[in-house]
XYZ file of N, CA, C and O in Angstrom:
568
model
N 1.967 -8.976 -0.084
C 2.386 -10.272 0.376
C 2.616 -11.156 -0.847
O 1.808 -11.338 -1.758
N 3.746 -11.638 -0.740
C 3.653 -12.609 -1.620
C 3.573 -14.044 -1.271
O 4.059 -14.442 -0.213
N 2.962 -14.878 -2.138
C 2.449 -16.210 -1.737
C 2.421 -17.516 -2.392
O 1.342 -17.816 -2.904
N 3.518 -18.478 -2.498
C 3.336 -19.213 -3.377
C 2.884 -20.805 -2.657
O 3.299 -21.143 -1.549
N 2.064 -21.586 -3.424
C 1.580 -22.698 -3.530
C 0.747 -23.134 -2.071
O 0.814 -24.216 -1.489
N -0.216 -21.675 -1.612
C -0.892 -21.653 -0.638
C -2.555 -21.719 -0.886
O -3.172 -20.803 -1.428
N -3.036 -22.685 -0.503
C -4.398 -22.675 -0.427
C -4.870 -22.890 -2.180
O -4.684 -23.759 -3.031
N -5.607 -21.491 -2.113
C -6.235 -21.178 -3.876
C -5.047 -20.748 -4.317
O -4.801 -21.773 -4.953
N -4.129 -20.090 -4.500
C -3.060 -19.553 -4.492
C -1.618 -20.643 -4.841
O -0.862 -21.180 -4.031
N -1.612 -20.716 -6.808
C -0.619 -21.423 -7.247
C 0.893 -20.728 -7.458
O 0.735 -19.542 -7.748
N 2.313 -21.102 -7.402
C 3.022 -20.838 -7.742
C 3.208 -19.661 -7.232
O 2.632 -19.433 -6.169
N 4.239 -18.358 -7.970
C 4.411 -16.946 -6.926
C 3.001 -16.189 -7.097
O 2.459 -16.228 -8.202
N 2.617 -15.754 -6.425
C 1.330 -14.530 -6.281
C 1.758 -13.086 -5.615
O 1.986 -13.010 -4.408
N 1.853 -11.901 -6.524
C 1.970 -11.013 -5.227
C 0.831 -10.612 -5.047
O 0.162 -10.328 -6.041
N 0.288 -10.472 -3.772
C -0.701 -9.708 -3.318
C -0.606 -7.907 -2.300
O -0.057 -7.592 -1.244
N -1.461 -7.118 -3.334
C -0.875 -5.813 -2.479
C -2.009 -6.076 -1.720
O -3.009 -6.623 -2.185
N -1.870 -5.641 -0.365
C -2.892 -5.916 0.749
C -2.983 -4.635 0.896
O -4.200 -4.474 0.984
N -2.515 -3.651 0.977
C -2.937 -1.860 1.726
C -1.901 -0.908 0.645
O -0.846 -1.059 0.029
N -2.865 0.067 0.844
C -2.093 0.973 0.368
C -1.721 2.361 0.554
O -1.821 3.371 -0.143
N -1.238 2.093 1.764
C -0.580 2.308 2.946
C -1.850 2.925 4.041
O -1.354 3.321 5.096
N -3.111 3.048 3.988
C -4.209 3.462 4.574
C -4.309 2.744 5.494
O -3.697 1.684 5.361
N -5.062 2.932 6.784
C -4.948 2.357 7.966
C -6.337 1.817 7.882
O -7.151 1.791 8.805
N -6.523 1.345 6.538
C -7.462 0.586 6.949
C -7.533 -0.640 5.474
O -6.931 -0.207 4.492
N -8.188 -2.043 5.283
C -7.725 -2.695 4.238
C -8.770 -3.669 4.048
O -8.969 -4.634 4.785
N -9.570 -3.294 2.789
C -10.976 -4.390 2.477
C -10.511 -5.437 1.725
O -9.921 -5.013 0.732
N -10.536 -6.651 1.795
C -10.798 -7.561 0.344
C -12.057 -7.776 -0.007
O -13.035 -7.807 0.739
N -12.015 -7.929 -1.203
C -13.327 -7.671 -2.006
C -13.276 -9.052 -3.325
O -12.411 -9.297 -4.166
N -14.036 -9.446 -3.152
C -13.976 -10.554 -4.456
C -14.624 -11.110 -4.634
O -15.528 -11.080 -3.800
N -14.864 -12.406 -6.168
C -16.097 -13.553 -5.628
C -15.701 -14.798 -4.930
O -14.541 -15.112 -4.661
N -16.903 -15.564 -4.627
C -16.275 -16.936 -4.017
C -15.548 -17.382 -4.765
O -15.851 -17.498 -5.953
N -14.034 -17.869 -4.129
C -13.599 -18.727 -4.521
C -12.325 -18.090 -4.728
O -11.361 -18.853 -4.786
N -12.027 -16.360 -4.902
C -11.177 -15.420 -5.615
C -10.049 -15.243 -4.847
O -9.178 -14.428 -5.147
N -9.979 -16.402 -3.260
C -8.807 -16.000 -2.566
C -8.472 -15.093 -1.263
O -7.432 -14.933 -0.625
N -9.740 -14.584 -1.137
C -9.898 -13.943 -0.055
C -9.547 -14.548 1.370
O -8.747 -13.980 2.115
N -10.096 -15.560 1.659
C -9.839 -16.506 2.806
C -8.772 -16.797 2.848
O -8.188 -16.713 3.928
N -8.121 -17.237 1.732
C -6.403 -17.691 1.368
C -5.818 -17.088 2.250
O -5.220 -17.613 3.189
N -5.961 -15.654 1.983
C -5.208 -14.422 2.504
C -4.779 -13.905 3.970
O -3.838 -13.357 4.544
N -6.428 -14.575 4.280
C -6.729 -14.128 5.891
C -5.922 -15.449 6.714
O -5.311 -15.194 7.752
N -5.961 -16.625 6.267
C -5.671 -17.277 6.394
C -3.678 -17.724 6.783
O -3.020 -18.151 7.731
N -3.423 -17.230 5.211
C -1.788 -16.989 5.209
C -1.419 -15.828 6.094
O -0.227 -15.888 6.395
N -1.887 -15.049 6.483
C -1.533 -13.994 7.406
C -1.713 -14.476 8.867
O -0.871 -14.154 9.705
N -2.784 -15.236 9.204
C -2.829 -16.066 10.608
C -1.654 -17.100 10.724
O -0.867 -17.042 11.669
N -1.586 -17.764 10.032
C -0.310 -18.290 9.533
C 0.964 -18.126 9.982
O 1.587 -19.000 10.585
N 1.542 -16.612 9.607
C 2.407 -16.239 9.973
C 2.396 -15.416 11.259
O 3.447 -15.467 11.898
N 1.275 -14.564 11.834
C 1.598 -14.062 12.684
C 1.568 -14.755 14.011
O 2.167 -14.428 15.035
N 0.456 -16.163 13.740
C 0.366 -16.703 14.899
C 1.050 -18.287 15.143
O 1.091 -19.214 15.952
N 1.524 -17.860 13.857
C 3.056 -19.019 13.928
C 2.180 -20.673 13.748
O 2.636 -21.777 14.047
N 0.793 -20.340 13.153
C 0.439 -21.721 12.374
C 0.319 -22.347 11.204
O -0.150 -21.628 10.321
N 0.667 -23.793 10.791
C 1.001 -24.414 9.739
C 0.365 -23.262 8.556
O -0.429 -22.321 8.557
N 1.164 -23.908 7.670
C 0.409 -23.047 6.084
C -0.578 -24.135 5.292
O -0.084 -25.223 4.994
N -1.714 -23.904 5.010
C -2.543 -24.649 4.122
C -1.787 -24.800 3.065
O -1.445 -23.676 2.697
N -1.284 -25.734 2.286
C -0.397 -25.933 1.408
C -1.853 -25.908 -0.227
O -3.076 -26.038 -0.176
N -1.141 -25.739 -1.141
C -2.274 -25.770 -2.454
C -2.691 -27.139 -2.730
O -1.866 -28.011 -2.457
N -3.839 -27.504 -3.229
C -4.436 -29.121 -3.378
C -3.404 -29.830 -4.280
O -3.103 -31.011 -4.108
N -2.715 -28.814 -5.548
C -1.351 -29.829 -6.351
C -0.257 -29.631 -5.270
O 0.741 -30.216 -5.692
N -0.109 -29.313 -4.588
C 1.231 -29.332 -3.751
C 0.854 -30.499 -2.850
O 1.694 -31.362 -2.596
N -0.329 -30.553 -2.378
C -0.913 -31.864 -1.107
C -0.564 -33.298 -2.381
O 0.167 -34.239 -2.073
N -1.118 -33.207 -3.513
C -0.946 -34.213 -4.387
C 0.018 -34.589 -5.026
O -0.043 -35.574 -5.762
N 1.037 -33.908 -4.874
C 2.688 -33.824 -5.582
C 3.649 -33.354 -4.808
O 4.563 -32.869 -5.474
N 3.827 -33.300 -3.514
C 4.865 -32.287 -2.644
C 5.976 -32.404 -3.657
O 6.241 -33.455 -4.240
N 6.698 -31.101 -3.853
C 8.098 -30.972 -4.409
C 8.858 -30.041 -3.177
O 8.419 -28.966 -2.771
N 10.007 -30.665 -2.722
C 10.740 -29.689 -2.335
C 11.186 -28.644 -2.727
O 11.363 -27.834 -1.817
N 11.465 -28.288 -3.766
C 11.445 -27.461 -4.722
C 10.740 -26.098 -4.929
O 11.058 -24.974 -5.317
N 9.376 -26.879 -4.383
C 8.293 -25.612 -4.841
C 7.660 -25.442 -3.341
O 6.744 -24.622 -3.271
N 7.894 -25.863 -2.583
C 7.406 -25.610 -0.842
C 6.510 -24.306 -0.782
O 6.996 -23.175 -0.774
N 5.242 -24.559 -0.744
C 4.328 -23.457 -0.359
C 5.692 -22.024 0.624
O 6.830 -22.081 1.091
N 4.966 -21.307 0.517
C 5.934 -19.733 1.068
C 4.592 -18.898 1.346
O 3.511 -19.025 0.769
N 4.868 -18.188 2.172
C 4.171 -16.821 2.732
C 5.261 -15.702 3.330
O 5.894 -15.811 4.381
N 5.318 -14.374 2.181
C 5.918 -13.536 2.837
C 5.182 -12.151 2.697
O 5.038 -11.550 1.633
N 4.754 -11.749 3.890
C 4.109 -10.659 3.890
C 5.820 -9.720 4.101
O 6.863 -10.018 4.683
N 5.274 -8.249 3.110
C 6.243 -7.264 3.006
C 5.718 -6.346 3.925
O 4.492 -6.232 3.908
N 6.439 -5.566 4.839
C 6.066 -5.026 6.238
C 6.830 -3.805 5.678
O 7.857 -3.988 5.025
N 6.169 -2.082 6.010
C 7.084 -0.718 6.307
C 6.814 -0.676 7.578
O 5.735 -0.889 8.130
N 7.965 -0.354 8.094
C 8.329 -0.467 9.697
C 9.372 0.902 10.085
O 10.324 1.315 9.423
N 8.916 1.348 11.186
C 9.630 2.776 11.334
C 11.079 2.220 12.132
O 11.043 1.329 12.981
N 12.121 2.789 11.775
C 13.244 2.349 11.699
C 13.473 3.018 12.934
O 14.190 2.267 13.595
N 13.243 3.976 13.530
C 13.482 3.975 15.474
C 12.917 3.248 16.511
O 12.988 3.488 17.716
N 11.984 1.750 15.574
C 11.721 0.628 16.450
C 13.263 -0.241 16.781
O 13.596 -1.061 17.637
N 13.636 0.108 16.165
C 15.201 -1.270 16.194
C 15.987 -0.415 16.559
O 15.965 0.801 16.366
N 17.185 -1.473 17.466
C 18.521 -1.090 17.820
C 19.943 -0.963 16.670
O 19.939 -1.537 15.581
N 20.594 -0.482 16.951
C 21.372 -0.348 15.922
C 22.147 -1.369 15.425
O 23.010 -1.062 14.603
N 22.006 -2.634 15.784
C 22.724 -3.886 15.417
C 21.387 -3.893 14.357
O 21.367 -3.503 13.190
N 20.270 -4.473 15.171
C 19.396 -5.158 13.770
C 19.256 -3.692 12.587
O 18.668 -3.924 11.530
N 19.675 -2.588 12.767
C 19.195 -1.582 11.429
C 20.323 -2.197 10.537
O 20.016 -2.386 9.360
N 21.171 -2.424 10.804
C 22.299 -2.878 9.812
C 21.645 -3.742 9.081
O 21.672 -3.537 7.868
N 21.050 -4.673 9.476
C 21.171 -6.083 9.082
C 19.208 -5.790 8.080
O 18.778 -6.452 7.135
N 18.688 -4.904 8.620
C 17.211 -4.139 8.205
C 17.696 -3.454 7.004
O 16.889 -3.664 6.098
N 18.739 -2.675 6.585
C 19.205 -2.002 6.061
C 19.488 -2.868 4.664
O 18.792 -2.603 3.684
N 20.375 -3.768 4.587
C 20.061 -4.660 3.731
C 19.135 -5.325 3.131
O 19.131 -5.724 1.967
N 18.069 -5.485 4.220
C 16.674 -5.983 3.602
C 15.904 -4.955 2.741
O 14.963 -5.176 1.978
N 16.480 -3.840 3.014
C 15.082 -2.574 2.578
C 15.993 -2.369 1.022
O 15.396 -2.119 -0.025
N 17.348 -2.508 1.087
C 18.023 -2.051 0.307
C 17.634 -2.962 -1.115
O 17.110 -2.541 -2.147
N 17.953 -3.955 -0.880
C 17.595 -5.371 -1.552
C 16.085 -4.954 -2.290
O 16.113 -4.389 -3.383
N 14.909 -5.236 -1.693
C 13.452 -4.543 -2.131
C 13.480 -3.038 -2.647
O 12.534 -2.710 -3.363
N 14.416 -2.122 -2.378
C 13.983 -1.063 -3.065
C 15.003 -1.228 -4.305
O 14.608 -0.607 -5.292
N 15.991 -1.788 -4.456
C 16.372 -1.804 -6.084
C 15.692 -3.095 -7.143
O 15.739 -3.174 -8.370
N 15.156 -3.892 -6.280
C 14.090 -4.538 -7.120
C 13.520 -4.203 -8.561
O 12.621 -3.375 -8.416
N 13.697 -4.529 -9.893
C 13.384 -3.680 -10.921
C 12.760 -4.835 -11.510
O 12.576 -5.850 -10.839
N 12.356 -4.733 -12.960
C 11.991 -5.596 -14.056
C 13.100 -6.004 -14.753
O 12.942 -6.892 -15.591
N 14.449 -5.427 -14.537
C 15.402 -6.217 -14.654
C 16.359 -7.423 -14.106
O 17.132 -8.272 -14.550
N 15.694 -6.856 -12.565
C 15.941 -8.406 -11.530
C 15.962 -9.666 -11.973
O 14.952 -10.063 -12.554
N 17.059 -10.544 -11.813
C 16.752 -11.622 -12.416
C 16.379 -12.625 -11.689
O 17.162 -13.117 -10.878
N 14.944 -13.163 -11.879
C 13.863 -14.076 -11.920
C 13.632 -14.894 -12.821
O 14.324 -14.770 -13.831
N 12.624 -15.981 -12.796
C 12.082 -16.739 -13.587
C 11.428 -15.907 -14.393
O 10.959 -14.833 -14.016
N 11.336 -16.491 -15.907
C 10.035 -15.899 -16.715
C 8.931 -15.392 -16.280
O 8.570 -14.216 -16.299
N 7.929 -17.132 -15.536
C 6.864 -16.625 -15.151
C 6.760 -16.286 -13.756
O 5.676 -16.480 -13.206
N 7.932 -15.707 -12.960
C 7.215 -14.697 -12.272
C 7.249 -13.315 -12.077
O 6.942 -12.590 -11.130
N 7.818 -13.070 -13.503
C 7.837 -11.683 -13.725
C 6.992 -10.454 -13.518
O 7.257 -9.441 -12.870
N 6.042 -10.728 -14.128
C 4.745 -10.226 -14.098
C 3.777 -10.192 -12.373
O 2.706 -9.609 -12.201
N 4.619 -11.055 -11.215
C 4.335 -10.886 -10.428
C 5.356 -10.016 -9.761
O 5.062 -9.521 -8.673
N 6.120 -9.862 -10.112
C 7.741 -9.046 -9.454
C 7.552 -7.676 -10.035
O 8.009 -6.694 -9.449
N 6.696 -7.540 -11.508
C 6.335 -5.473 -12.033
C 5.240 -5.862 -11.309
O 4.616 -4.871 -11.689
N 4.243 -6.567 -10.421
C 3.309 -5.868 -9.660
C 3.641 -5.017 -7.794
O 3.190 -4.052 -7.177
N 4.834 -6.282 -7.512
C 4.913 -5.497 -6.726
C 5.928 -4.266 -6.558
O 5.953 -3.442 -5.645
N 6.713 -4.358 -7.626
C 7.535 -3.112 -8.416
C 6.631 -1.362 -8.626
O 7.025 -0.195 -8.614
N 5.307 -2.028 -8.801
C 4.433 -1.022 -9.177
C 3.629 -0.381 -7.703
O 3.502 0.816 -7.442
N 3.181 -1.465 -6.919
C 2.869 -1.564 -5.953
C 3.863 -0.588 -4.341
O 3.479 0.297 -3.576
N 5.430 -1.489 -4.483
C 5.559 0.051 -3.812
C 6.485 0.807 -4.417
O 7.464 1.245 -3.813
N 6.291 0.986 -5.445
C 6.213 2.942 -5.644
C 5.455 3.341 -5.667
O 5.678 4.452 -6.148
N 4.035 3.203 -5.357
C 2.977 3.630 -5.323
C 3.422 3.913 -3.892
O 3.654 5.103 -3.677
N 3.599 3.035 -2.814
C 3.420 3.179 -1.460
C 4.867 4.343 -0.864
O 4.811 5.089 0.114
N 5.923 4.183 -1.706
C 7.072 5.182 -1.366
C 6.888 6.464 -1.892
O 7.755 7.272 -1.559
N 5.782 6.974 -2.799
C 4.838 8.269 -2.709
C 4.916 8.881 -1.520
O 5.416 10.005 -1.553
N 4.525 8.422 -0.352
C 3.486 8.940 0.482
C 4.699 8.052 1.697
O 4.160 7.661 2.733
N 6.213 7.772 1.552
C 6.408 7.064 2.798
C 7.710 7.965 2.501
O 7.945 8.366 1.361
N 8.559 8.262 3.621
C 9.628 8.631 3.814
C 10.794 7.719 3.891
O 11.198 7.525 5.037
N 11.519 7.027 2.798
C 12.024 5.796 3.305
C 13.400 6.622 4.579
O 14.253 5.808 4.930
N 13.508 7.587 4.977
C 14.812 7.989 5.639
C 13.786 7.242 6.936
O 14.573 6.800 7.774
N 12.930 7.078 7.191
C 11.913 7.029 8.438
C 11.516 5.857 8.500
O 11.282 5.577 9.675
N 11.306 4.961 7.769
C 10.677 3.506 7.578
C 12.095 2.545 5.945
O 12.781 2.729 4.940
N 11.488 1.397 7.164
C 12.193 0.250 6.453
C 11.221 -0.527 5.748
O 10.224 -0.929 6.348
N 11.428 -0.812 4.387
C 10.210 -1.940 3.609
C 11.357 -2.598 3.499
O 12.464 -2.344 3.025
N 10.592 -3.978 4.327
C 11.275 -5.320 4.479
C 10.349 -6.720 4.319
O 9.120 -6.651 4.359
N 10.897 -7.702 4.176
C 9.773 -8.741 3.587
C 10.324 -9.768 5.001
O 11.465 -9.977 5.414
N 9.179 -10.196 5.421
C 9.891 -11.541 6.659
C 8.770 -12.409 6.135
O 7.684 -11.937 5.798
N 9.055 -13.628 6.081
C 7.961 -14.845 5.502
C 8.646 -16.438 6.125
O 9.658 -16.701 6.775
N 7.799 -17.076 5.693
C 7.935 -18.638 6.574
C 7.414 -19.507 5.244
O 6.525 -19.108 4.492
N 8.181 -20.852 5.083
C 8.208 -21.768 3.859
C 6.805 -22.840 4.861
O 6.206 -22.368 5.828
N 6.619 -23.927 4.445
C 5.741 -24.660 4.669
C 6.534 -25.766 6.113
O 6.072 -26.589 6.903
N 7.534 -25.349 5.920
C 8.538 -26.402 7.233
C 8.834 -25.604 7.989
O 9.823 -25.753 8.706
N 7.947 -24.379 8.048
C 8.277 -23.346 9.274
C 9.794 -22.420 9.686
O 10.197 -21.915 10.734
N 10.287 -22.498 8.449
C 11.948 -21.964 8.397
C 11.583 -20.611 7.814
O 12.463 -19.786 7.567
């Protein structure tokens, strides 16, 4: 998931949440973001506001609008053949993703984690069978 200007959670963050195991601990000390997480994921699935970060409550920039996008592999004989088209592009987009992508400076180093992150997970996934796609929501619910 990636996460910017949410909660503890400044600027872009990627977070790998699973790896690909059907099952997924966070582990950390107080304070390390854990809640953030559980939090930004309620967020999106249950379609409530995003805790925005304490400099974003003290400075809103349009600009920098808190974001939550959890990255989803999804088996591609869930969808009809209109949305695979349009899925198809999304997966396409994330799997040529490189360290040459052009990004900001500093969020590079968050873009080779999740670069690293799934090829780790396309090991063990068949992409002919599953779509890795990212769906996320800004702080104005768009």
């Amino acid at each position: 998931m990636f996460l910017r200007n949410v909660k503890t959670y400044r600027k872009i963050t990627y977070i790998p949440i699973s790896d690909g195991e059907k099952f997924c601990g966070l582990l950390g000390d107080n304070g390390a973001g854990k809640s953030s997480i559980l939090e930004a994921l309620d967020s999106f699935f249950n379609d409530r506001p995003i805790n925005p970060n304490l400099s974003y409550k003290q400075t809103p920039d349009p600009k920098n609008l808190p974001h939550l996008v959890p990255i989803f592999l999804l088996k591609k004989s869930l969808f009809s053949a209109e949305e695979v088209e349009t899925l198809q592009i999304m997966h396409n987009f994330l799997m040529q993703a490189n360290d040459k992508t052009d990004v900001p400076r500093p969020n590079i180093s968050q873009l080779k984690k999740f670069i690293e992150h799934r090829d780790s997970l396309l090991k063990y996934t068949d992409t002919d069978e599953y779509f890795l796609i990212a769906l996320g929501k800004d702080f104005l619910s768009n």
